[in-house]
XYZ file of C-alpha atoms in Angstrom:
618
model
C -12.417 4.802 64.428
C -13.703 7.485 61.664
C -10.716 6.487 59.514
C -12.458 2.676 59.680
C -16.097 3.904 58.512
C -14.027 5.570 55.686
C -12.022 2.791 55.003
C -15.698 0.693 54.862
C -17.553 2.911 52.676
C -14.563 2.846 50.157
C -14.037 -0.750 49.768
C -17.913 -0.405 49.441
C -18.427 2.256 46.963
C -15.427 0.451 44.733
C -17.387 -3.126 44.664
C -20.880 -1.278 43.591
C -18.829 0.420 41.081
C -17.711 -3.302 40.231
C -20.781 -4.707 40.259
C -22.647 -1.932 38.081
C -19.487 -1.684 35.857
C -19.778 -6.033 35.021
C -23.629 -5.388 35.121
C -23.432 -2.339 32.112
C -20.712 -4.848 30.347
C -23.636 -7.757 30.275
C -26.190 -5.581 28.663
C -23.700 -4.299 26.076
C -23.301 -7.768 25.161
C -26.846 -8.502 24.899
C -27.661 -5.435 24.077
C -25.067 -3.761 21.579
C -23.703 -7.772 19.892
C -25.256 -10.576 17.529
C -24.762 -13.645 19.235
C -22.658 -14.367 15.980
C -20.379 -10.854 17.122
C -20.184 -12.181 20.403
C -18.958 -15.231 19.703
C -15.962 -14.029 17.447
C -15.249 -11.277 19.861
C -15.144 -13.630 22.689
C -12.629 -15.456 20.044
C -10.682 -13.127 19.798
C -9.593 -12.009 23.316
C -9.678 -16.032 24.844
C -6.761 -16.868 21.598
C -4.656 -13.663 22.533
C -4.811 -12.962 25.873
C -2.058 -13.683 29.014
C -3.543 -15.239 32.258
C -2.365 -14.092 35.840
C -3.305 -15.562 38.728
C -6.749 -15.934 37.355
C -7.070 -12.988 35.714
C -7.314 -13.379 31.398
C -6.222 -10.245 30.103
C -4.829 -7.479 27.385
C -1.381 -6.542 27.028
C -0.582 -3.163 25.447
C 1.374 -5.122 23.468
C -1.550 -7.564 22.743
C -3.489 -4.821 21.640
C -1.225 -3.250 18.935
C 0.089 -6.297 17.028
C -3.673 -7.129 16.999
C -4.510 -4.018 15.792
C -1.308 -3.505 13.593
C -0.826 -0.561 15.371
C 2.722 0.650 12.979
C 5.515 1.534 15.104
C 6.687 4.461 12.999
C 4.027 6.530 14.177
C 4.692 5.349 17.855
C 0.807 6.151 18.826
C 1.268 2.345 20.502
C 0.885 4.244 23.937
C -1.517 6.284 23.129
C -3.563 3.967 21.938
C -2.969 2.186 25.155
C -4.084 4.854 27.301
C -7.051 5.182 25.746
C -8.332 1.522 26.149
C -7.614 1.478 30.103
C -9.446 4.688 31.058
C -13.020 3.788 28.702
C -12.138 0.355 30.283
C -13.555 1.438 33.235
C -16.328 3.226 31.819
C -19.130 4.575 33.384
C -16.468 5.213 36.360
C -13.005 7.001 36.026
C -11.831 6.378 39.286
C -11.611 2.852 38.425
C -9.315 3.601 35.589
C -6.488 2.811 33.878
C -9.241 -0.955 34.506
C -6.797 -4.201 33.273
C -7.947 -4.837 29.843
C -10.313 -7.922 30.888
C -13.149 -8.982 28.596
C -15.738 -7.023 30.355
C -13.218 -3.938 29.995
C -12.114 -4.681 26.453
C -16.049 -5.216 25.926
C -16.271 -1.740 27.094
C -13.839 -0.357 24.557
C -15.003 -1.912 21.443
C -19.140 -0.751 22.258
C -17.463 3.517 23.017
C -15.163 2.865 19.403
C -17.384 1.554 17.563
C -20.878 3.436 18.955
C -22.569 0.593 19.320
C -23.783 2.044 22.733
C -26.590 3.720 20.739
C -28.713 0.163 21.046
C -28.709 0.778 24.837
C -27.844 4.646 26.086
C -29.721 7.357 24.408
C -27.600 9.795 24.278
C -23.840 9.415 22.874
C -22.489 10.426 19.674
C -20.443 14.544 20.624
C -20.231 13.866 24.382
C -18.094 10.435 22.818
C -15.599 13.288 22.505
C -15.470 13.747 26.319
C -15.209 10.561 27.020
C -11.617 10.375 24.677
C -9.888 13.880 25.970
C -10.555 13.086 29.099
C -8.573 8.956 27.954
C -5.789 11.551 26.359
C -5.403 14.107 29.137
C -3.217 14.442 31.776
C -2.683 15.746 34.845
C 0.824 16.081 34.989
C 2.451 19.451 34.848
C 4.773 18.829 32.676
C 2.519 17.141 30.865
C 5.052 14.533 29.334
C 4.057 12.057 26.671
C 4.142 8.527 27.528
C 7.281 6.280 27.161
C 6.691 3.518 29.962
C 4.440 0.560 30.050
C 1.574 0.147 32.664
C 3.258 -2.086 35.623
C 1.563 -5.593 35.503
C 2.144 -4.936 39.038
C -1.424 -3.962 39.929
C -2.851 -7.247 39.013
C -2.635 -8.282 42.668
C -5.796 -9.518 44.314
C -4.298 -7.716 47.404
C -5.437 -4.757 45.497
C -7.711 -2.761 43.717
C -7.846 -1.153 40.238
C -7.950 2.650 41.624
C -4.882 1.387 44.334
C -3.170 -0.141 42.059
C -3.102 3.173 39.701
C -2.414 5.584 42.530
C 0.774 3.168 43.925
C 1.982 2.434 41.056
C 2.093 6.365 39.617
C 1.766 5.038 36.295
C 2.516 8.484 33.777
C -0.656 8.401 32.306
C -3.169 7.023 34.707
C -6.018 9.515 35.219
C -5.705 10.383 39.267
C -5.182 14.057 40.500
C -1.502 15.203 40.802
C -1.447 17.605 43.430
C 0.355 21.234 42.750
C -0.898 21.391 38.723
C -1.185 24.536 38.526
C -2.609 25.448 34.791
C -5.060 28.324 34.549
C -8.365 26.969 34.640
C -10.144 28.132 31.565
C -13.676 28.295 32.082
C -16.304 27.449 35.321
C -18.765 26.032 33.433
C -20.661 23.358 35.686
C -21.632 21.246 32.893
C -17.894 20.668 31.097
C -18.434 17.941 34.659
C -21.198 16.567 33.198
C -20.389 13.488 31.556
C -23.604 13.102 29.675
C -22.404 9.361 28.438
C -21.706 7.790 31.584
C -25.415 9.396 32.987
C -26.854 8.475 30.164
C -24.527 4.757 31.330
C -26.197 4.942 34.702
C -29.637 5.829 34.492
C -30.084 3.250 33.163
C -28.923 0.869 35.552
C -30.808 3.131 37.791
C -27.360 4.098 39.983
C -27.378 7.922 39.930
C -26.500 8.191 42.488
C -22.977 6.024 43.391
C -21.912 7.693 39.365
C -22.156 11.076 41.175
C -19.973 9.533 43.967
C -17.944 8.943 42.328
C -17.836 12.440 39.948
C -16.512 14.148 43.148
C -13.364 12.169 43.492
C -12.594 13.108 39.623
C -10.861 16.067 38.984
C -12.417 18.878 37.465
C -11.590 18.148 32.811
C -10.640 21.972 33.305
C -7.526 20.779 34.784
C -6.475 18.145 31.909
C -3.923 18.892 29.249
C -3.529 16.827 26.457
C 0.262 16.342 25.710
C 0.906 17.183 22.412
C 3.389 15.160 21.342
C 1.478 12.604 22.124
C -2.210 14.021 20.345
C 0.389 14.146 16.979
C 1.096 10.318 17.218
C -2.991 10.030 17.666
C -3.149 12.066 14.453
C -0.636 10.959 12.625
C -1.874 7.373 12.825
C -6.225 8.465 12.298
C -4.765 10.140 8.889
C -3.660 6.721 8.545
C -7.226 5.008 9.125
C -9.196 7.959 7.909
C -10.257 5.953 4.192
C -10.050 2.679 6.531
C -13.389 0.073 6.236
C -15.398 -2.296 7.538
C -12.833 -5.538 7.758
C -9.958 -3.887 5.718
C -6.738 -4.197 7.234
C -4.932 -1.483 8.579
C -1.994 -3.969 7.003
C -3.341 -2.294 3.590
C -1.917 1.394 3.932
C 0.724 1.181 6.970
C 2.961 -1.905 4.603
C 3.022 2.165 2.155
C 4.766 3.918 5.454
C 7.580 5.380 3.734
C 10.257 7.407 5.875
C 8.794 10.795 2.796
C 5.141 9.342 3.809
C 5.600 9.538 7.428
C 7.215 13.302 7.186
C 4.139 14.417 5.239
C 1.913 12.571 7.693
C 3.704 14.501 10.418
C 3.448 18.116 8.828
C -0.759 16.909 8.026
C -0.349 16.705 11.504
C 1.669 19.482 12.700
C -1.231 22.043 11.166
C -4.096 19.901 13.206
C -2.141 20.862 16.174
C -1.964 24.083 15.699
C -5.762 25.126 15.344
C -5.702 23.787 18.921
C -3.157 26.138 20.121
C -2.373 28.810 17.415
C 0.253 30.301 20.097
C 1.808 27.988 22.574
C 2.021 24.345 22.645
C 1.318 23.464 26.741
C -1.007 20.816 25.990
C -4.703 20.865 25.167
C -7.299 21.910 27.205
C -11.065 20.843 26.869
C -12.320 24.208 25.979
C -10.213 24.274 22.868
C -10.296 20.604 22.359
C -14.017 21.548 22.506
C -14.115 23.766 20.037
C -11.984 23.154 17.147
C -12.989 19.519 17.120
C -17.157 19.574 16.568
C -16.147 22.706 14.028
C -13.422 21.696 12.017
C -12.410 18.186 13.142
C -16.430 16.599 13.047
C -14.954 13.088 11.761
C -11.985 13.008 13.040
C -12.083 9.521 15.025
C -14.149 8.247 12.603
C -11.277 5.429 11.483
C -12.103 4.597 14.913
C -15.333 1.891 14.193
C -13.984 -0.223 11.428
C -10.193 -0.276 13.555
C -12.047 -1.690 16.624
C -14.715 -3.472 14.701
C -11.532 -5.911 14.189
C -12.825 -8.152 17.574
C -15.854 -8.986 15.830
C -13.996 -10.790 13.610
C -12.287 -14.076 14.141
C -9.916 -15.677 11.581
C -10.236 -19.440 13.984
C -14.205 -19.209 12.698
C -14.753 -20.215 9.257
C -18.253 -19.227 8.089
C -17.680 -20.736 4.651
C -16.816 -23.642 6.221
C -20.011 -26.887 5.845
C -20.248 -30.042 6.296
C -19.229 -31.880 3.488
C -19.608 -35.329 2.194
C -17.162 -37.714 1.274
C -18.193 -36.854 -2.468
C -17.997 -32.830 -2.016
C -15.081 -30.972 -3.532
C -13.206 -28.806 -1.106
C -14.166 -25.230 -1.169
C -12.461 -23.050 -3.135
C -10.354 -19.714 -2.111
C -11.696 -16.870 -2.226
C -9.958 -14.347 -4.560
C -8.488 -11.794 -3.181
C -10.354 -8.244 -4.168
C -8.402 -5.576 -6.307
C -7.364 -2.771 -4.533
C -8.463 0.067 -5.629
C -6.614 3.682 -5.188
C -7.529 5.720 -2.934
C -6.865 8.682 -5.589
C -6.615 7.977 -9.228
C -3.307 10.347 -9.664
C -2.087 13.323 -6.868
C -2.188 16.594 -8.116
C 0.337 19.249 -6.805
C -1.623 20.163 -3.887
C -3.994 16.963 -2.710
C -2.130 13.555 -2.111
C -2.870 11.071 0.060
C -2.509 12.800 3.235
C -4.440 15.776 2.401
C -6.646 13.522 1.618
C -7.292 12.492 4.786
C -6.977 15.986 6.086
C -10.004 16.755 4.796
C -12.295 12.800 4.799
C -11.543 15.104 8.963
C -14.570 17.088 8.240
C -16.136 16.170 5.030
C -17.402 12.414 4.875
C -15.159 10.090 3.423
C -17.350 8.250 1.222
C -17.759 11.482 -1.255
C -14.374 11.543 -0.935
C -11.792 8.440 -1.107
C -11.969 6.772 -4.320
C -14.117 9.546 -5.505
C -12.622 12.009 -6.917
C -11.442 13.393 -10.136
C -8.866 16.444 -11.271
C -10.820 18.359 -13.497
C -8.603 21.175 -13.126
C -4.749 21.921 -13.107
C -3.254 25.380 -13.443
C 0.084 23.824 -13.418
C -1.142 21.511 -16.413
C -3.534 23.030 -18.158
C -2.737 27.172 -17.741
C -2.812 29.812 -15.298
C -6.033 31.348 -17.124
C -9.654 31.627 -16.331
C -10.531 30.614 -20.307
C -8.826 27.469 -19.607
C -10.620 27.522 -16.117
C -13.860 27.545 -17.474
C -13.302 25.243 -20.350
C -12.016 21.869 -17.649
C -14.315 23.152 -14.738
C -17.770 23.955 -15.818
C -19.309 21.145 -17.023
C -18.654 19.141 -14.299
C -22.580 18.874 -12.617
C -21.505 17.406 -9.252
C -19.666 19.610 -5.830
C -16.062 20.273 -6.314
C -12.675 20.536 -4.160
C -10.705 23.935 -5.545
C -7.572 24.069 -4.013
C -4.556 26.594 -4.413
C -1.626 26.716 -2.432
C 0.248 29.970 -2.559
C 3.407 31.932 -1.180
C 2.499 35.113 0.969
C 4.085 38.249 -1.091
C 5.609 40.803 1.395
C 4.652 43.849 2.835
C 5.773 45.833 0.419
C 5.250 45.539 -3.480
C 8.806 44.455 -5.291
C 7.924 44.383 -8.882
C 5.298 46.067 -10.423
C 2.703 42.686 -10.439
C 2.380 43.303 -7.104
C 2.138 46.637 -7.372
C -0.534 46.944 -9.774
C -2.185 44.223 -7.429
C -2.108 46.200 -3.835
C -3.899 49.024 -6.112
C -6.958 46.977 -6.564
C -7.057 46.364 -3.707
C -8.482 48.437 -0.230
C -5.339 49.102 1.941
C -4.197 45.940 3.919
C -5.168 46.577 7.827
C -4.623 43.185 9.051
C -1.162 41.083 9.422
C -0.068 38.209 7.969
C -1.966 34.688 9.092
C -0.046 32.876 11.751
C 2.866 30.349 10.915
C 2.799 27.269 12.665
C 5.757 25.466 13.310
C 6.468 26.554 9.196
C 9.303 28.335 8.585
C 8.135 29.051 4.899
C 5.768 31.100 3.761
C 3.643 28.316 2.125
C -0.569 28.913 2.584
C -3.057 26.774 1.361
C -6.501 27.350 1.359
C -9.920 26.020 -0.181
C -13.256 26.366 -0.623
C -15.794 23.333 -1.427
C -19.174 24.154 -3.623
C -22.392 21.514 -3.771
C -23.550 23.091 -6.434
C -22.107 22.949 -9.587
C -19.868 25.907 -11.272
C -21.757 28.459 -13.634
C -20.359 31.966 -14.684
C -21.906 34.530 -12.385
C -22.998 38.068 -13.573
C -25.610 38.770 -10.582
C -26.046 36.662 -8.432
C -23.578 34.491 -6.553
C -23.680 30.578 -6.240
C -23.502 27.861 -3.661
C -25.212 27.186 -1.167
C -25.072 27.514 2.788
C -23.407 23.881 2.436
C -20.554 25.009 0.886
C -17.553 25.581 2.746
C -13.720 27.916 2.578
C -11.246 26.012 4.772
C -6.962 26.188 5.404
C -4.853 23.601 4.712
C -1.736 24.702 5.678
C 0.081 26.121 8.522
C -3.116 25.716 10.067
C -6.339 23.705 9.525
C -9.418 25.304 9.836
C -12.559 25.501 8.506
C -15.113 28.424 8.212
C -18.673 26.875 8.106
C -21.395 28.843 5.085
C -23.323 31.642 7.234
C -26.982 32.683 6.208
C -27.091 35.821 7.165
C -25.308 36.738 4.011
C -25.024 34.535 0.756
C -22.457 36.238 -2.125
C -20.374 31.789 -1.560
C -18.588 31.835 -5.083
C -18.711 34.008 -7.995
C -17.235 33.370 -11.322
C -16.777 36.196 -13.786
C -13.921 36.819 -16.560
C -12.352 39.414 -13.272
C -11.303 36.023 -11.712
C -12.840 33.202 -9.011
C -13.927 34.824 -5.241
C -15.652 32.714 -2.266
C -17.242 35.417 0.072
C -17.075 38.065 -1.816
C -20.220 40.668 -3.268
C -20.477 39.914 -6.915
C -18.110 42.471 -8.792
C -19.600 45.721 -10.711
C -20.342 45.617 -13.755
C -19.357 49.412 -14.527
C -17.277 51.173 -11.780
C -20.739 54.070 -9.836
C -19.338 57.449 -10.018
C -18.066 58.743 -6.372
C -17.161 54.353 -5.019
C -13.798 52.946 -4.397
C -12.905 51.426 -7.389
C -11.202 48.695 -5.375
C -12.195 45.066 -5.563
C -14.482 44.215 -2.381
C -13.184 41.638 0.040
C -15.587 40.374 2.262
C -15.114 39.964 5.811
C -14.222 36.553 5.240
C -13.655 35.223 1.869
C -10.972 33.677 -0.132
C -10.302 36.125 -4.037
C -8.686 34.527 -7.022
C -7.312 37.628 -9.053
C -8.318 37.525 -13.392
C -5.131 35.841 -14.199
C -4.966 33.174 -11.404
C -0.871 34.384 -10.796
C -2.714 36.039 -7.270
C -4.848 34.642 -3.741
C -6.530 37.112 -1.309
C -7.829 35.090 1.971
C -9.220 38.124 4.254
C -10.317 36.947 8.054
C -11.974 40.371 9.633
C -13.557 39.082 12.806
C -16.079 41.932 12.563
C -18.861 38.998 10.510
C -21.481 39.627 8.366
C -20.439 37.725 5.804
C -20.922 34.513 3.853
C -18.701 32.487 5.836
C -18.616 32.021 9.851
C -15.096 33.419 11.227
C -12.764 31.616 13.044
C -14.040 29.745 15.912
C -10.259 29.722 17.706
C -8.284 32.804 16.855
C -10.216 35.769 17.313
C -7.220 38.397 15.983
C -8.055 39.447 12.412
C -5.520 38.463 9.404
C -4.893 38.703 5.817
C -2.853 36.548 3.508
C -1.692 37.511 -0.235
C -0.041 35.400 -2.084
C 1.340 34.073 -5.181
C -0.373 31.843 -6.525
C 2.155 28.354 -6.866
C -1.011 25.542 -7.963
C -4.454 25.460 -8.041
C -6.639 22.512 -8.745
C -9.934 21.021 -8.667
C -11.186 18.542 -8.304
C -14.531 16.659 -9.125
C -16.878 14.260 -6.614
C -18.379 11.921 -8.313
C -17.724 8.776 -10.203
C -18.032 7.067 -13.397
C -21.780 8.409 -13.940
C -20.604 12.210 -13.463
C -18.078 12.306 -15.708
C -19.884 10.423 -18.417
C -21.965 13.152 -18.089
C -18.942 15.707 -18.370
C -17.740 13.914 -21.243
C -21.000 14.063 -23.493
C -21.185 18.197 -22.783
C -17.647 18.408 -24.498
C -18.758 16.390 -26.853
C -22.011 18.224 -27.675
C -19.977 21.374 -27.163
C -16.703 20.356 -29.562
C -20.020 19.216 -32.183
C -21.228 23.034 -32.201
C -18.396 24.136 -32.071
C -17.092 22.037 -35.302
C -20.826 23.306 -37.170
C -20.790 26.750 -37.063
C -17.139 26.589 -38.059
C -17.796 24.851 -41.266
C -21.146 26.126 -42.341
C -20.624 26.463 -45.769
C -22.804 26.461 -49.054
C -24.935 23.698 -50.083
C -24.794 21.586 -53.093
C -26.652 24.063 -54.980
C -24.570 26.807 -55.450
C -26.217 28.675 -58.047
C -29.522 28.898 -55.749
C -26.874 29.944 -52.814
C -25.847 32.150 -54.593
C -28.855 34.201 -56.007
C -30.112 33.777 -52.228
C -27.255 35.703 -51.334
C -27.603 38.160 -53.894
C -31.115 38.920 -52.633
C -29.930 39.714 -49.418
C -27.277 41.257 -50.600
C -24.160 40.072 -49.698
C -23.036 39.877 -53.561
C -23.528 40.827 -56.601
C -26.262 39.839 -58.794
C -25.174 39.128 -62.626
C -26.437 42.376 -63.997
C -22.958 43.684 -61.335
C -24.952 45.556 -59.090
C -24.344 46.195 -56.128
C -25.102 44.520 -53.039
C -26.888 45.800 -50.290
C -25.724 48.343 -47.126
C -24.685 46.405 -43.790
C -25.440 49.212 -41.868
């Protein structure tokens, strides 16, 4: 009898959840889309949907084909897993869901962040939804290689029962025996604020709380490394995508070398989540790294899923024409403007997308100009000053190098070691890279200028590492020594250099707790990360150890953030300096040579006609 009551209560609860999901979908449809957008969405879904037992739905192949997911990167099953989870929003127990029209509406609402028109809470918690949609609860942490069985479409089974019975890899039910140490006991991790907001709008909080009891705690889950790598490679490709822009524009150029480059960048990002072991990404690591170092990681999904709102079958340019009207002319294709005017030794399309994960893409794509390249202009402070100082807009400095051995090998390395304080910290982690290559960078929101007593920069300045581990070090307000530029070198996070040595004080260069130093020859660099803190940049959010990378500079670049207006302003400044230099160089006598000679004689700079000697210069 008790079993019968339990079964009846469970069936009633599922029915209530499905009813509330339907009600929320209706609210999304009316509040988050215009009537025209909804018409486009319905046409897109209807045109490509499969039909089984009267249920219209999308399969994985349909979703991937419509979104033009490139097979070369292999993220199709991962995107499909995310969709089947988000389709059940806000009830995790109903996942994986069938991608019906209502489920796909939920997916589009979450992916494009349109829920803000209904729900007051949102963006930060969307990351938690994404984590849940990507995570698995299997101890093997295997990636997704099998498609969900469409057998769960049988009407005699509800979606939750089907997910358990099929045992599909990638379902979100709890698997007994999962043995992972808990990363924390913070109960807030189990509260899905976005889902709570959805149910609050429907006055159904109690139903949601009952559903949450069956949902496994989020810190028991892990995102498989291989799955996340595939998604990262896709997100790097998606980064420059704009609304209504086809992904094929970027996917068509996926050569083998481009795919390898995407994988290398993805590995650098992966190691920021798990620097010591690749056992899967926990929610604690995900929730720590994404807000700090990857705040715009998922932005490319917005324009990708907006394609659901533009049907090719609906021609808005078509008008009722009389017999005398001429047929409409085809709209010419707009020429594709390159994302980067030219690639550098360090910055290419892959690293450009990597930058857009923590800097707004609108300031990067089609907006960067190479101001200085050490390979082209020479590694010297003079050439750096000539190329950079007249740029009156934000800029990005990138430096790549090879780690130096612990014991100096030659006189130049020994000279560097003599200038620096004794090395107390080991080298940084190498990640999956077997080379000793490192790439660091700085974003400055203010124009460059020579510094003497005070540093330049503001609290929007960023110090970051791109290889072999991706991480961003945000500016602190405790200390404002963000950047200094003098004849003795370029430094970020270091106190300004003393003009003259002070008796009793060390003659070594002062290094900030989190800092980057390039010496006066631009031949060597030093990155320091000391967990003691107190400097101009905050220490790492993920790595709690101290390290120091001393490296020989291989490439150094400065990229200006701006368009034609900023470039024209720089050209005008250069022209002005050239005219001034020419005027000083060509300073000569006027047309009246005798008058000029007399004037010079009166000044004592030239002998007079009576051959008296000129005045003293002393």
